Amino acid sequence: KASMGIAELKHKFMVVKHCEPAEANELLDFARRLYLRGEISLAEYRDLVRDLEKAGAYQPNETGEFAGL
């Protein structure tokens, strides 16, 4: 089975949420939920995180430096 790419993740998001993701962070959060539910493998999750970060997403714990703004 081929690993899930961003296009497939986005399609799955739209099927589940009935709307388009507003930003890459929404897809990152969705991918995390799929991984935690066992719907995608760790390898797929890591690949999606890497690709989504390239697309501008960021992990919540990396935003601390902006918290005081």
PDB file of C-alpha atoms in Angstrom:
ATOM      1  CA  LYS A   1       0.000   0.000   0.000  1.00  0.00           C
ATOM      2  CA  ALA A   2       1.335   3.410  -0.930  1.00  0.00           C
ATOM      3  CA  SER A   3       1.734   5.889   1.886  1.00  0.00           C
ATOM      4  CA  MET A   4      -0.748   8.725   2.187  1.00  0.00           C
ATOM      5  CA  GLY A   5       0.261  12.022   0.610  1.00  0.00           C
ATOM      6  CA  ILE A   6      -0.989  15.540   1.276  1.00  0.00           C
ATOM      7  CA  ALA A   7      -3.555  15.334  -1.554  1.00  0.00           C
ATOM      8  CA  GLU A   8      -5.073  12.165  -0.096  1.00  0.00           C
ATOM      9  CA  LEU A   9      -4.969  13.625   3.423  1.00  0.00           C
ATOM     10  CA  LYS A  10      -6.752  16.762   2.172  1.00  0.00           C
ATOM     11  CA  HIS A  11      -9.407  14.638   0.443  1.00  0.00           C
ATOM     12  CA  LYS A  12      -9.980  12.612   3.629  1.00  0.00           C
ATOM     13  CA  PHE A  13     -10.201  15.861   5.630  1.00  0.00           C
ATOM     14  CA  MET A  14     -12.880  17.190   3.267  1.00  0.00           C
ATOM     15  CA  VAL A  15     -14.873  13.935   3.446  1.00  0.00           C
ATOM     16  CA  VAL A  16     -14.812  13.970   7.255  1.00  0.00           C
ATOM     17  CA  LYS A  17     -15.164  17.709   7.919  1.00  0.00           C
ATOM     18  CA  HIS A  18     -17.289  18.684   4.869  1.00  0.00           C
ATOM     19  CA  CYS A  19     -15.070  21.698   4.200  1.00  0.00           C
ATOM     20  CA  GLU A  20     -11.615  22.538   2.897  1.00  0.00           C
ATOM     21  CA  PRO A  21      -8.776  22.951   5.402  1.00  0.00           C
ATOM     22  CA  ALA A  22      -8.122  26.663   5.928  1.00  0.00           C
ATOM     23  CA  GLU A  23      -4.382  26.178   6.412  1.00  0.00           C
ATOM     24  CA  ALA A  24      -1.639  23.576   6.600  1.00  0.00           C
ATOM     25  CA  ASN A  25      -1.897  23.501  10.415  1.00  0.00           C
ATOM     26  CA  GLU A  26      -5.426  22.077  10.186  1.00  0.00           C
ATOM     27  CA  LEU A  27      -4.089  19.231   8.064  1.00  0.00           C
ATOM     28  CA  LEU A  28      -1.223  18.688  10.502  1.00  0.00           C
ATOM     29  CA  ASP A  29      -3.706  18.383  13.384  1.00  0.00           C
ATOM     30  CA  PHE A  30      -5.908  16.048  11.316  1.00  0.00           C
ATOM     31  CA  ALA A  31      -2.902  13.844  10.444  1.00  0.00           C
ATOM     32  CA  ARG A  32      -2.007  13.680  14.150  1.00  0.00           C
ATOM     33  CA  ARG A  33      -5.522  12.500  15.006  1.00  0.00           C
ATOM     34  CA  LEU A  34      -5.409   9.833  12.270  1.00  0.00           C
ATOM     35  CA  TYR A  35      -2.073   8.605  13.648  1.00  0.00           C
ATOM     36  CA  LEU A  36      -3.338   8.538  17.258  1.00  0.00           C
ATOM     37  CA  ARG A  37      -6.389   6.526  16.120  1.00  0.00           C
ATOM     38  CA  GLY A  38      -4.118   4.064  14.313  1.00  0.00           C
ATOM     39  CA  GLU A  39      -5.451   4.975  10.856  1.00  0.00           C
ATOM     40  CA  ILE A  40      -1.995   5.855   9.505  1.00  0.00           C
ATOM     41  CA  SER A  41       1.436   4.490  10.400  1.00  0.00           C
ATOM     42  CA  LEU A  42       4.180   6.380  12.206  1.00  0.00           C
ATOM     43  CA  ALA A  43       6.168   6.489   8.952  1.00  0.00           C
ATOM     44  CA  GLU A  44       3.180   8.004   7.096  1.00  0.00           C
ATOM     45  CA  TYR A  45       2.645  10.507   9.896  1.00  0.00           C
ATOM     46  CA  ARG A  46       6.332  11.540   9.864  1.00  0.00           C
ATOM     47  CA  ASP A  47       6.268  11.985   6.068  1.00  0.00           C
ATOM     48  CA  LEU A  48       3.079  14.060   6.250  1.00  0.00           C
ATOM     49  CA  VAL A  49       4.494  16.246   9.049  1.00  0.00           C
ATOM     50  CA  ARG A  50       7.661  16.860   7.013  1.00  0.00           C
ATOM     51  CA  ASP A  51       5.672  17.708   3.860  1.00  0.00           C
ATOM     52  CA  LEU A  52       3.187  19.911   5.727  1.00  0.00           C
ATOM     53  CA  GLU A  53       5.995  21.783   7.489  1.00  0.00           C
ATOM     54  CA  LYS A  54       7.482  22.490   4.052  1.00  0.00           C
ATOM     55  CA  ALA A  55       4.036  23.850   3.123  1.00  0.00           C
ATOM     56  CA  GLY A  56       4.099  26.228   6.105  1.00  0.00           C
ATOM     57  CA  ALA A  57       2.600  24.236   8.974  1.00  0.00           C
ATOM     58  CA  TYR A  58       4.257  24.289  12.366  1.00  0.00           C
ATOM     59  CA  GLN A  59       3.980  22.148  15.478  1.00  0.00           C
ATOM     60  CA  PRO A  60       2.163  23.910  18.351  1.00  0.00           C
ATOM     61  CA  ASN A  61       5.174  23.681  20.701  1.00  0.00           C
ATOM     62  CA  GLU A  62       7.290  25.751  18.280  1.00  0.00           C
ATOM     63  CA  THR A  63       5.068  28.829  18.645  1.00  0.00           C
ATOM     64  CA  GLY A  64       6.057  29.615  22.242  1.00  0.00           C
ATOM     65  CA  GLU A  65       8.373  32.417  21.218  1.00  0.00           C
ATOM     66  CA  PHE A  66       5.373  34.298  19.772  1.00  0.00           C
ATOM     67  CA  ALA A  67       3.071  33.700  22.755  1.00  0.00           C
ATOM     68  CA  GLY A  68       3.773  37.112  24.298  1.00  0.00           C
ATOM     69  CA  LEU A  69       2.991  39.133  21.187  1.00  0.00           C
TER      70      LEU A  69
END
